[in-house]
mmCIF file of C-alpha atoms and ligand atoms in Angstrom:
data_model
loop_
_atom_site.group_PDB
_atom_site.id
_atom_site.type_symbol
_atom_site.label_atom_id
_atom_site.label_comp_id
_atom_site.label_asym_id
_atom_site.label_seq_id
_atom_site.Cartn_x
_atom_site.Cartn_y
_atom_site.Cartn_z
ATOM 1 C CA UNK A 1 -18.272 -15.724 3.614
ATOM 2 C CA UNK A 2 -18.433 -15.460 -0.137
ATOM 3 C CA UNK A 3 -19.302 -18.382 -2.366
ATOM 4 C CA UNK A 4 -15.841 -18.931 -3.790
ATOM 5 C CA UNK A 5 -14.535 -20.009 -0.413
ATOM 6 C CA UNK A 6 -17.011 -22.854 0.069
ATOM 7 C CA UNK A 7 -16.216 -26.073 -1.749
ATOM 8 C CA UNK A 8 -18.935 -28.358 -3.074
ATOM 9 C CA UNK A 9 -18.714 -30.406 0.108
ATOM 10 C CA UNK A 10 -19.103 -27.267 2.210
ATOM 11 C CA UNK A 11 -15.498 -27.178 3.388
ATOM 12 C CA UNK A 12 -14.049 -23.699 3.894
ATOM 13 C CA UNK A 13 -11.218 -23.136 1.466
ATOM 14 C CA UNK A 14 -8.177 -20.890 1.583
ATOM 15 C CA UNK A 15 -7.971 -17.145 1.122
ATOM 16 C CA UNK A 16 -6.580 -15.790 -2.127
ATOM 17 C CA UNK A 17 -4.694 -12.549 -1.503
ATOM 18 C CA UNK A 18 -2.994 -10.516 -4.226
ATOM 19 C CA UNK A 19 -0.053 -8.222 -3.466
ATOM 20 C CA UNK A 20 0.072 -5.336 -5.913
ATOM 21 C CA UNK A 21 1.282 -1.725 -6.130
ATOM 22 C CA UNK A 22 0.967 0.188 -9.366
ATOM 23 C CA UNK A 23 4.500 1.517 -9.274
ATOM 24 C CA UNK A 24 7.313 -0.987 -9.786
ATOM 25 C CA UNK A 25 10.065 -1.788 -7.333
ATOM 26 C CA UNK A 26 8.245 -0.838 -4.135
ATOM 27 C CA UNK A 27 8.476 -4.287 -2.523
ATOM 28 C CA UNK A 28 5.700 -6.580 -3.784
ATOM 29 C CA UNK A 29 7.943 -9.595 -4.257
ATOM 30 C CA UNK A 30 9.766 -9.008 -0.971
ATOM 31 C CA UNK A 31 6.395 -8.728 0.770
ATOM 32 C CA UNK A 32 4.936 -11.850 -0.837
ATOM 33 C CA UNK A 33 7.998 -13.945 0.090
ATOM 34 C CA UNK A 34 8.110 -12.702 3.681
ATOM 35 C CA UNK A 35 4.391 -12.913 4.390
ATOM 36 C CA UNK A 36 4.231 -16.368 2.802
ATOM 37 C CA UNK A 37 7.125 -17.554 4.939
ATOM 38 C CA UNK A 38 5.800 -15.930 8.121
ATOM 39 C CA UNK A 39 2.350 -17.485 7.638
ATOM 40 C CA UNK A 40 3.891 -20.909 6.998
ATOM 41 C CA UNK A 41 6.046 -20.532 10.131
ATOM 42 C CA UNK A 42 2.764 -20.145 12.015
ATOM 43 C CA UNK A 43 1.721 -23.523 10.669
ATOM 44 C CA UNK A 44 -0.536 -22.421 7.820
ATOM 45 C CA UNK A 45 -0.447 -24.144 4.443
ATOM 46 C CA UNK A 46 0.709 -21.446 2.045
ATOM 47 C CA UNK A 47 1.156 -21.208 -1.727
ATOM 48 C CA UNK A 48 2.966 -18.190 -3.138
ATOM 49 C CA UNK A 49 2.303 -17.586 -6.824
ATOM 50 C CA UNK A 50 4.549 -15.534 -9.098
ATOM 51 C CA UNK A 51 2.142 -13.834 -11.490
ATOM 52 C CA UNK A 52 4.835 -11.611 -12.988
ATOM 53 C CA UNK A 53 4.992 -13.630 -16.213
ATOM 54 C CA UNK A 54 8.178 -12.966 -18.166
ATOM 55 C CA UNK A 55 9.928 -11.348 -15.185
ATOM 56 C CA UNK A 56 10.218 -14.269 -12.803
ATOM 57 C CA UNK A 57 11.595 -13.099 -9.463
ATOM 58 C CA UNK A 58 9.872 -14.672 -6.486
ATOM 59 C CA UNK A 59 11.874 -17.887 -6.963
ATOM 60 C CA UNK A 60 15.244 -16.163 -6.490
ATOM 61 C CA UNK A 61 14.039 -14.086 -3.553
ATOM 62 C CA UNK A 62 13.008 -17.368 -1.884
ATOM 63 C CA UNK A 63 16.131 -19.229 -2.978
ATOM 64 C CA UNK A 64 14.220 -21.832 -4.991
ATOM 65 C CA UNK A 65 15.464 -20.977 -8.488
ATOM 66 C CA UNK A 66 17.343 -24.246 -8.937
ATOM 67 C CA UNK A 67 14.307 -26.421 -8.405
ATOM 68 C CA UNK A 68 12.007 -25.162 -11.111
ATOM 69 C CA UNK A 69 10.803 -27.753 -13.591
ATOM 70 C CA UNK A 70 7.365 -26.511 -14.610
ATOM 71 C CA UNK A 71 5.776 -23.103 -14.265
ATOM 72 C CA UNK A 72 2.399 -21.383 -14.060
ATOM 73 C CA UNK A 73 1.927 -21.275 -17.840
ATOM 74 C CA UNK A 74 2.707 -25.001 -18.100
ATOM 75 C CA UNK A 75 -0.110 -25.656 -15.630
ATOM 76 C CA UNK A 76 -2.559 -23.316 -17.334
ATOM 77 C CA UNK A 77 -1.814 -24.837 -20.752
ATOM 78 C CA UNK A 78 -2.097 -28.385 -19.429
ATOM 79 C CA UNK A 79 1.536 -29.484 -19.889
ATOM 80 C CA UNK A 80 1.884 -30.100 -16.169
ATOM 81 C CA UNK A 81 -0.410 -30.759 -13.268
ATOM 82 C CA UNK A 82 -0.468 -28.237 -10.442
ATOM 83 C CA UNK A 83 1.199 -30.684 -8.063
ATOM 84 C CA UNK A 84 4.102 -31.188 -10.454
ATOM 85 C CA UNK A 85 4.721 -27.465 -10.800
ATOM 86 C CA UNK A 86 4.528 -26.543 -7.117
ATOM 87 C CA UNK A 87 7.975 -26.300 -5.507
ATOM 88 C CA UNK A 88 8.334 -27.103 -1.830
ATOM 89 C CA UNK A 89 10.260 -24.607 0.275
ATOM 90 C CA UNK A 90 13.657 -25.739 1.582
ATOM 91 C CA UNK A 91 12.737 -25.381 5.241
ATOM 92 C CA UNK A 92 8.991 -25.188 5.547
ATOM 93 C CA UNK A 93 7.153 -28.206 4.130
ATOM 94 C CA UNK A 94 3.818 -26.368 4.198
ATOM 95 C CA UNK A 95 5.134 -23.568 1.975
ATOM 96 C CA UNK A 96 5.030 -23.955 -1.822
ATOM 97 C CA UNK A 97 5.938 -21.738 -4.756
ATOM 98 C CA UNK A 98 4.275 -21.704 -8.153
ATOM 99 C CA UNK A 99 6.875 -19.978 -10.353
ATOM 100 C CA UNK A 100 6.150 -17.689 -13.274
ATOM 101 C CA UNK A 101 7.169 -18.568 -16.804
ATOM 102 C CA UNK A 102 10.317 -16.704 -17.754
ATOM 103 C CA UNK A 103 10.217 -17.135 -21.518
ATOM 104 C CA UNK A 104 6.627 -16.141 -22.166
ATOM 105 C CA UNK A 105 4.912 -12.766 -22.128
ATOM 106 C CA UNK A 106 1.955 -11.559 -20.119
ATOM 107 C CA UNK A 107 -0.581 -12.597 -22.765
ATOM 108 C CA UNK A 108 0.241 -16.254 -22.095
ATOM 109 C CA UNK A 109 -2.596 -16.402 -19.534
ATOM 110 C CA UNK A 110 -6.009 -14.776 -19.221
ATOM 111 C CA UNK A 111 -8.206 -13.786 -16.281
ATOM 112 C CA UNK A 112 -10.438 -16.862 -16.438
ATOM 113 C CA UNK A 113 -7.430 -19.176 -16.371
ATOM 114 C CA UNK A 114 -6.143 -17.356 -13.296
ATOM 115 C CA UNK A 115 -9.522 -17.733 -11.597
ATOM 116 C CA UNK A 116 -9.519 -21.466 -12.336
ATOM 117 C CA UNK A 117 -5.965 -21.778 -11.045
ATOM 118 C CA UNK A 118 -6.709 -19.976 -7.784
ATOM 119 C CA UNK A 119 -9.766 -22.167 -7.268
ATOM 120 C CA UNK A 120 -7.553 -25.233 -7.515
ATOM 121 C CA UNK A 121 -4.995 -23.728 -5.147
ATOM 122 C CA UNK A 122 -7.455 -22.591 -2.492
ATOM 123 C CA UNK A 123 -8.662 -26.170 -2.141
ATOM 124 C CA UNK A 124 -5.174 -27.241 -1.019
ATOM 125 C CA UNK A 125 -3.882 -24.225 0.896
ATOM 126 C CA UNK A 126 -5.009 -21.909 3.703
ATOM 127 C CA UNK A 127 -3.385 -18.913 2.030
ATOM 128 C CA UNK A 128 -2.696 -18.295 -1.639
ATOM 129 C CA UNK A 129 -0.513 -15.194 -2.001
ATOM 130 C CA UNK A 130 -0.177 -13.819 -5.514
ATOM 131 C CA UNK A 131 2.771 -11.584 -6.413
ATOM 132 C CA UNK A 132 1.416 -9.160 -9.012
ATOM 133 C CA UNK A 133 3.458 -7.435 -11.694
ATOM 134 C CA UNK A 134 3.680 -3.634 -11.550
ATOM 135 C CA UNK A 135 1.353 -1.548 -13.685
ATOM 136 C CA UNK A 136 -2.369 -1.493 -14.358
ATOM 137 C CA UNK A 137 -2.445 -3.608 -17.489
ATOM 138 C CA UNK A 138 -3.347 -7.217 -18.271
ATOM 139 C CA UNK A 139 -0.743 -8.673 -15.900
ATOM 140 C CA UNK A 140 -2.222 -6.764 -12.970
ATOM 141 C CA UNK A 141 -5.770 -7.641 -13.994
ATOM 142 C CA UNK A 142 -4.878 -11.328 -14.206
ATOM 143 C CA UNK A 143 -3.210 -11.182 -10.807
ATOM 144 C CA UNK A 144 -6.333 -9.811 -9.095
ATOM 145 C CA UNK A 145 -8.840 -11.865 -11.116
ATOM 146 C CA UNK A 146 -9.102 -14.692 -8.605
ATOM 147 C CA UNK A 147 -8.407 -12.680 -5.442
ATOM 148 C CA UNK A 148 -10.664 -12.358 -2.409
ATOM 149 C CA UNK A 149 -8.482 -9.643 -0.917
ATOM 150 C CA UNK A 150 -5.912 -7.196 -2.211
ATOM 151 C CA UNK A 151 -2.885 -5.793 -0.424
ATOM 152 C CA UNK A 152 -1.424 -2.614 -1.887
ATOM 153 C CA UNK A 153 2.251 -1.977 -1.217
ATOM 154 C CA UNK A 154 3.575 1.549 -1.429
ATOM 155 C CA UNK A 155 6.573 3.554 -0.277
ATOM 156 C CA UNK A 156 6.278 7.024 1.294
ATOM 157 C CA UNK A 157 7.038 8.772 -2.003
ATOM 158 C CA UNK A 158 4.927 10.980 -4.212
ATOM 159 C CA UNK A 159 4.925 8.774 -7.316
ATOM 160 C CA UNK A 160 4.366 5.511 -5.427
ATOM 161 C CA UNK A 161 1.441 6.960 -3.451
ATOM 162 C CA UNK A 162 -0.070 8.416 -6.599
ATOM 163 C CA UNK A 163 0.069 5.051 -8.351
ATOM 164 C CA UNK A 164 -1.299 3.322 -5.259
ATOM 165 C CA UNK A 165 -4.312 5.625 -5.428
ATOM 166 C CA UNK A 166 -4.930 4.557 -9.034
ATOM 167 C CA UNK A 167 -4.906 0.957 -7.845
ATOM 168 C CA UNK A 168 -7.327 1.750 -4.991
ATOM 169 C CA UNK A 169 -9.759 3.079 -7.596
ATOM 170 C CA UNK A 170 -9.314 0.068 -9.903
ATOM 171 C CA UNK A 171 -9.749 -2.389 -7.020
ATOM 172 C CA UNK A 172 -12.976 -0.649 -6.016
ATOM 173 C CA UNK A 173 -14.196 -0.724 -9.606
ATOM 174 C CA UNK A 174 -13.363 -4.439 -9.857
ATOM 175 C CA UNK A 175 -15.239 -4.983 -6.566
ATOM 176 C CA UNK A 176 -12.207 -6.621 -4.993
ATOM 177 C CA UNK A 177 -12.043 -4.082 -2.212
ATOM 178 C CA UNK A 178 -11.584 -2.739 0.242
ATOM 179 C CA UNK A 179 -7.861 -3.094 -0.260
ATOM 180 C CA UNK A 180 -5.485 -2.819 2.668
ATOM 181 C CA UNK A 181 -2.158 -1.033 2.702
ATOM 182 C CA UNK A 182 1.448 -1.856 3.509
ATOM 183 C CA UNK A 183 3.818 1.105 3.632
ATOM 184 C CA UNK A 184 7.342 -0.123 2.928
ATOM 185 C CA UNK A 185 10.808 1.403 3.231
ATOM 186 C CA UNK A 186 9.968 3.908 5.939
ATOM 187 C CA UNK A 187 12.949 5.856 7.238
ATOM 188 C CA UNK A 188 11.939 7.036 10.726
ATOM 189 C CA UNK A 189 14.701 9.624 10.979
ATOM 190 C CA UNK A 190 13.646 11.282 7.738
ATOM 191 C CA UNK A 191 10.033 11.235 8.876
ATOM 192 C CA UNK A 192 10.861 12.855 12.199
ATOM 193 C CA UNK A 193 12.806 15.558 10.351
ATOM 194 C CA UNK A 194 9.771 16.274 8.205
ATOM 195 C CA UNK A 195 11.568 15.133 5.072
ATOM 196 C CA UNK A 196 9.532 11.989 4.381
ATOM 197 C CA UNK A 197 5.770 11.428 4.261
ATOM 198 C CA UNK A 198 4.631 9.881 7.527
ATOM 199 C CA UNK A 199 2.337 6.871 7.892
ATOM 200 C CA UNK A 200 -0.450 9.274 8.895
ATOM 201 C CA UNK A 201 0.121 11.407 5.780
ATOM 202 C CA UNK A 202 -0.116 8.406 3.465
ATOM 203 C CA UNK A 203 -3.224 7.080 5.212
ATOM 204 C CA UNK A 204 -4.899 10.458 5.005
ATOM 205 C CA UNK A 205 -4.145 10.644 1.292
ATOM 206 C CA UNK A 206 -5.210 7.123 0.353
ATOM 207 C CA UNK A 207 -7.991 6.652 2.903
ATOM 208 C CA UNK A 208 -7.698 2.863 3.091
ATOM 209 C CA UNK A 209 -7.027 0.663 6.085
ATOM 210 C CA UNK A 210 -3.468 0.051 7.211
ATOM 211 C CA UNK A 211 -2.313 -3.567 7.324
ATOM 212 C CA UNK A 212 1.259 -2.796 8.343
ATOM 213 C CA UNK A 213 4.466 -0.853 7.952
ATOM 214 C CA UNK A 214 7.990 -1.991 7.099
ATOM 215 C CA UNK A 215 11.114 0.076 7.715
ATOM 216 C CA UNK A 216 13.975 0.487 5.300
ATOM 217 C CA UNK A 217 16.297 -2.279 6.481
ATOM 218 C CA UNK A 218 19.533 -3.676 5.088
ATOM 219 C CA UNK A 219 18.419 -7.087 6.358
ATOM 220 C CA UNK A 220 16.194 -7.205 3.275
ATOM 221 C CA UNK A 221 19.210 -6.821 0.997
ATOM 222 C CA UNK A 222 21.205 -9.455 2.874
ATOM 223 C CA UNK A 223 18.282 -11.873 3.078
ATOM 224 C CA UNK A 224 17.587 -11.453 -0.637
ATOM 225 C CA UNK A 225 21.266 -12.117 -1.431
ATOM 226 C CA UNK A 226 21.035 -15.371 0.492
ATOM 227 C CA UNK A 227 17.656 -16.354 -0.916
ATOM 228 C CA UNK A 228 16.095 -16.466 2.525
ATOM 229 C CA UNK A 229 13.174 -14.474 3.837
ATOM 230 C CA UNK A 230 13.968 -11.712 6.354
ATOM 231 C CA UNK A 231 11.454 -13.213 8.798
ATOM 232 C CA UNK A 232 14.030 -15.925 9.586
ATOM 233 C CA UNK A 233 15.888 -13.151 11.409
ATOM 234 C CA UNK A 234 13.349 -12.193 14.084
ATOM 235 C CA UNK A 235 15.798 -9.676 15.521
ATOM 236 C CA UNK A 236 15.732 -7.618 12.361
ATOM 237 C CA UNK A 237 13.262 -4.766 12.144
ATOM 238 C CA UNK A 238 11.975 -5.828 8.735
ATOM 239 C CA UNK A 239 11.621 -9.420 9.925
ATOM 240 C CA UNK A 240 9.611 -8.316 12.937
ATOM 241 C CA UNK A 241 7.514 -6.028 10.772
ATOM 242 C CA UNK A 242 6.559 -8.849 8.417
ATOM 243 C CA UNK A 243 5.794 -11.189 11.314
ATOM 244 C CA UNK A 244 3.503 -8.478 12.713
ATOM 245 C CA UNK A 245 1.764 -8.134 9.343
ATOM 246 C CA UNK A 246 1.327 -11.908 9.074
ATOM 247 C CA UNK A 247 -0.292 -11.954 12.521
ATOM 248 C CA UNK A 248 -2.710 -9.248 11.486
ATOM 249 C CA UNK A 249 -3.423 -10.980 8.185
ATOM 250 C CA UNK A 250 -4.197 -14.192 10.044
ATOM 251 C CA UNK A 251 -6.771 -12.287 12.074
ATOM 252 C CA UNK A 252 -4.866 -11.809 15.316
ATOM 253 C CA UNK A 253 -5.885 -8.695 17.169
ATOM 254 C CA UNK A 254 -2.461 -7.053 17.388
ATOM 255 C CA UNK A 255 -1.641 -3.407 16.659
ATOM 256 C CA UNK A 256 0.599 -2.309 13.808
ATOM 257 C CA UNK A 257 4.198 -2.559 14.960
ATOM 258 C CA UNK A 258 5.808 0.721 15.923
ATOM 259 C CA UNK A 259 9.137 1.318 14.216
ATOM 260 C CA UNK A 260 11.695 2.449 16.753
ATOM 261 C CA UNK A 261 13.422 5.634 15.725
ATOM 262 C CA UNK A 262 17.059 4.619 15.605
ATOM 263 C CA UNK A 263 18.331 8.104 15.972
ATOM 264 C CA UNK A 264 21.474 9.488 17.506
ATOM 265 C CA UNK A 265 21.782 10.712 21.077
ATOM 266 C CA UNK A 266 21.730 14.352 20.032
ATOM 267 C CA UNK A 267 18.547 13.941 18.004
ATOM 268 C CA UNK A 268 16.916 12.111 20.856
ATOM 269 C CA UNK A 269 17.823 14.841 23.312
ATOM 270 C CA UNK A 270 16.506 17.448 20.932
ATOM 271 C CA UNK A 271 13.205 15.682 20.398
ATOM 272 C CA UNK A 272 12.855 15.192 24.149
ATOM 273 C CA UNK A 273 13.425 18.881 24.550
ATOM 274 C CA UNK A 274 10.948 19.570 21.751
ATOM 275 C CA UNK A 275 8.299 17.404 23.311
ATOM 276 C CA UNK A 276 8.536 19.340 26.544
ATOM 277 C CA UNK A 277 8.209 22.590 24.684
ATOM 278 C CA UNK A 278 5.051 21.718 22.799
ATOM 279 C CA UNK B 1 16.338 23.623 9.631
ATOM 280 C CA UNK B 2 15.898 20.097 10.949
ATOM 281 C CA UNK B 3 16.745 21.426 14.388
ATOM 282 C CA UNK B 4 13.689 23.654 14.346
ATOM 283 C CA UNK B 5 11.518 20.945 12.845
ATOM 284 C CA UNK B 6 12.420 18.730 15.751
ATOM 285 C CA UNK B 7 11.628 21.461 18.216
ATOM 286 C CA UNK B 8 8.444 22.877 16.863
ATOM 287 C CA UNK B 9 6.816 20.067 14.949
ATOM 288 C CA UNK B 10 6.637 19.924 11.187
ATOM 289 C CA UNK B 11 7.318 23.207 9.450
ATOM 290 C CA UNK B 12 4.870 24.207 6.787
ATOM 291 C CA UNK B 13 7.605 24.249 4.180
ATOM 292 C CA UNK B 14 9.156 20.890 5.082
ATOM 293 C CA UNK B 15 9.559 18.639 2.061
ATOM 294 C CA UNK B 16 7.109 16.106 3.506
ATOM 295 C CA UNK B 17 4.427 18.768 3.903
ATOM 296 C CA UNK B 18 5.116 19.921 0.362
ATOM 297 C CA UNK B 19 4.871 16.335 -0.913
ATOM 298 C CA UNK B 20 1.560 15.899 0.877
ATOM 299 C CA UNK B 21 0.050 19.067 -0.547
ATOM 300 C CA UNK B 22 1.260 18.242 -4.051
ATOM 301 C CA UNK B 23 -0.140 14.736 -3.769
ATOM 302 C CA UNK B 24 -3.489 16.006 -2.581
ATOM 303 C CA UNK B 25 -3.787 18.133 -5.712
ATOM 304 C CA UNK B 26 -2.610 15.349 -7.998
ATOM 305 C CA UNK B 27 -4.919 12.697 -6.514
ATOM 306 C CA UNK B 28 -7.947 14.936 -6.790
ATOM 307 C CA UNK B 29 -7.020 15.760 -10.355
ATOM 308 C CA UNK B 30 -6.548 12.040 -11.124
ATOM 309 C CA UNK B 31 -9.850 11.024 -9.601
ATOM 310 C CA UNK B 32 -12.107 13.942 -10.441
ATOM 311 C CA UNK B 33 -10.293 15.554 -13.348
ATOM 312 C CA UNK B 34 -10.582 18.835 -11.462
ATOM 313 C CA UNK B 35 -7.680 21.019 -12.572
ATOM 314 C CA UNK B 36 -6.516 24.035 -10.537
ATOM 315 C CA UNK B 37 -8.076 26.264 -13.217
ATOM 316 C CA UNK B 38 -11.448 24.549 -12.854
ATOM 317 C CA UNK B 39 -11.141 24.821 -9.095
ATOM 318 C CA UNK B 40 -10.615 28.596 -9.412
ATOM 319 C CA UNK B 41 -13.633 28.850 -11.697
ATOM 320 C CA UNK B 42 -15.697 26.809 -9.237
ATOM 321 C CA UNK B 43 -14.791 29.268 -6.480
ATOM 322 C CA UNK B 44 -15.750 32.267 -8.607
ATOM 323 C CA UNK B 45 -19.087 30.718 -9.615
ATOM 324 C CA UNK B 46 -19.811 29.724 -6.035
ATOM 325 C CA UNK B 47 -19.120 33.264 -4.828
ATOM 326 C CA UNK B 48 -21.414 34.695 -7.473
ATOM 327 C CA UNK B 49 -24.337 32.480 -6.507
ATOM 328 C CA UNK B 50 -23.861 32.909 -2.776
ATOM 329 C CA UNK B 51 -23.599 36.685 -3.047
ATOM 330 C CA UNK B 52 -27.137 36.816 -4.405
ATOM 331 C CA UNK B 53 -28.305 35.709 -0.989
ATOM 332 C CA UNK B 54 -25.541 36.978 1.249
ATOM 333 C CA UNK B 55 -23.976 40.235 0.116
ATOM 334 C CA UNK B 56 -21.647 40.067 3.104
ATOM 335 C CA UNK B 57 -19.700 37.247 1.479
ATOM 336 C CA UNK B 58 -16.037 37.958 1.028
ATOM 337 C CA UNK B 59 -15.455 36.382 -2.385
ATOM 338 C CA UNK B 60 -11.673 36.682 -2.096
ATOM 339 C CA UNK B 61 -11.578 34.612 1.070
ATOM 340 C CA UNK B 62 -13.598 31.585 -0.041
ATOM 341 C CA UNK B 63 -11.690 28.362 0.408
ATOM 342 C CA UNK B 64 -12.785 25.268 -1.456
ATOM 343 C CA UNK B 65 -11.069 22.007 -0.593
ATOM 344 C CA UNK B 66 -11.493 18.390 -1.514
ATOM 345 C CA UNK B 67 -10.544 15.926 1.166
ATOM 346 C CA UNK B 68 -10.579 12.195 1.502
ATOM 347 C CA UNK B 69 -12.819 10.196 3.763
ATOM 348 C CA UNK B 70 -13.268 6.473 4.468
ATOM 349 C CA UNK B 71 -16.552 6.090 2.606
ATOM 350 C CA UNK B 72 -16.434 9.075 0.275
ATOM 351 C CA UNK B 73 -14.474 12.162 -0.546
ATOM 352 C CA UNK B 74 -15.659 15.524 0.623
ATOM 353 C CA UNK B 75 -15.998 18.858 -1.134
ATOM 354 C CA UNK B 76 -15.865 21.551 1.469
ATOM 355 C CA UNK B 77 -16.304 25.302 1.092
ATOM 356 C CA UNK B 78 -15.354 27.752 3.810
ATOM 357 C CA UNK B 79 -17.178 30.982 3.108
ATOM 358 C CA UNK B 80 -16.253 33.839 5.432
ATOM 359 C CA UNK B 81 -18.863 36.549 5.954
ATOM 360 C CA UNK B 82 -17.779 40.145 6.575
ATOM 361 C CA UNK B 83 -19.037 41.200 9.946
ATOM 362 C CA UNK B 84 -20.625 44.609 10.055
ATOM 363 C CA UNK B 85 -18.400 46.956 12.088
ATOM 364 C CA UNK B 86 -21.377 47.930 14.252
ATOM 365 C CA UNK B 87 -24.388 45.726 14.958
ATOM 366 C CA UNK B 88 -26.792 47.098 12.287
ATOM 367 C CA UNK B 89 -30.135 47.639 14.095
ATOM 368 C CA UNK B 90 -29.408 49.422 17.375
ATOM 369 C CA UNK B 91 -30.916 52.789 16.438
HETATM 370 N N1 LIG C 1 12.143 -2.593 3.445
HETATM 371 C C1 LIG C 1 13.153 -2.644 2.567
HETATM 372 N N2 LIG C 1 14.410 -2.266 2.937
HETATM 373 C C2 LIG C 1 15.434 -2.326 2.067
HETATM 374 N N3 LIG C 1 15.320 -2.740 0.796
HETATM 375 C C3 LIG C 1 14.115 -3.123 0.353
HETATM 376 C C4 LIG C 1 12.969 -3.086 1.210
HETATM 377 N N4 LIG C 1 11.893 -3.526 0.493
HETATM 378 C C5 LIG C 1 12.340 -3.808 -0.742
HETATM 379 N N5 LIG C 1 13.666 -3.577 -0.846
HETATM 380 C C6 LIG C 1 14.497 -3.752 -2.049
HETATM 381 O O1 LIG C 1 13.898 -3.046 -3.113
HETATM 382 C C7 LIG C 1 14.046 -3.742 -4.326
HETATM 383 C C8 LIG C 1 12.683 -3.964 -4.978
HETATM 384 O O2 LIG C 1 11.928 -4.848 -4.188
HETATM 385 P P1 LIG C 1 10.939 -5.924 -4.831
HETATM 386 O O3 LIG C 1 11.603 -6.692 -5.913
HETATM 387 O O4 LIG C 1 10.319 -6.682 -3.725
HETATM 388 O O5 LIG C 1 9.876 -4.924 -5.467
HETATM 389 P P2 LIG C 1 8.695 -5.269 -6.486
HETATM 390 O O6 LIG C 1 7.578 -4.337 -6.151
HETATM 391 O O7 LIG C 1 8.399 -6.706 -6.470
HETATM 392 O O8 LIG C 1 9.370 -4.866 -7.881
HETATM 393 P P3 LIG C 1 8.777 -5.157 -9.359
HETATM 394 O O9 LIG C 1 7.715 -4.117 -9.591
HETATM 395 O O10 LIG C 1 9.953 -4.976 -10.246
HETATM 396 O O11 LIG C 1 8.222 -6.537 -9.356
HETATM 397 C C9 LIG C 1 14.756 -5.024 -4.012
HETATM 398 O O12 LIG C 1 16.121 -4.870 -4.297
HETATM 399 C C10 LIG C 1 14.529 -5.201 -2.520
HETATM 400 O O13 LIG C 1 15.564 -5.904 -1.908
HETATM 401 MG MG1 LIG C 2 8.289 -8.092 -8.116
#
């Protein structure tokens, strides 16, 4: 147990986990919202923090955009207390959002302020999930400054994996590692046709531990339209995937969920045939 | 194409295999700044040194690869030795 997680009175405080990626648009915000919700559904006290200053997004993904009064920069600059800025989720009372400032740029906060902020948050919550901006600049550095653990999100694509590898190196250098990996937007049919990098390929390339995998799933689009996390639909593949990841994050000894290959009858017959042949 | 992939496992020229090989080169270049040209030079130098001790080395066939491991990356050289057609000392 490292020192940051013991309070003065010796009470164990919450874990600060940053979700980052290098490349933009691979699913950091989606992941933060769904893991935060799934952990809160398990009864944990969870704060999700939007550290993408200037490009506020986590609020709309979670459907909380109408409730924002103060933001992260207001707290850091002392215009609001943390409690005033935290927004309670509509359904889960133990889930709170700290929104990013929309009208400020990334220089509005520094690493030390982020460390102080996470220290305050970890005293109140079991999990503090930080949604990092893309890139490897100041915004990323601020987002990992106060983290105990880092989750790297990637997709099975050349550029996303390359950027993820840059992040692996930077996390190691910042002594925040070892980072764990979520591979998002997997298309099982493409993988089985040899036209998409497989989970094994990506793991071999990045050589970090696998936290979980999430399939490409239109449920994500629909859930995002509604401002609800996909984990509210436990029949959806993406919802189940994020619940599985939350279990593993919480320390449950469960294997990574297998994504069923939703392929056609012909494909299935062919692969059955192929399996017998090899 | 996909029919045969399904039957016989991943073809060497499938786009995923290509992506993986390209990524391997790019990641090594990113991390170690080892360009394909430098890699070729490394092979040539390696062959030269090894041949001082082992004339049977087939310089053309040396394969140098960098791979990734959990704790560290690995530089590996496969150096084939030409076998003498006849065992040398049977006279
Ligand atoms: N598994 C998935 N299936 C389908 N769509 C997805 C999936 N994951 C993410 N998306 C979609 O991809 C888009 C980008 O996702 P998201 O905003 O979470 O990425 P991000 O990494 O936070 O992006 P940015 O770098 O801009 O912050 C969104 O429209 C989201 O709905
Ligand atoms: Mg985002």
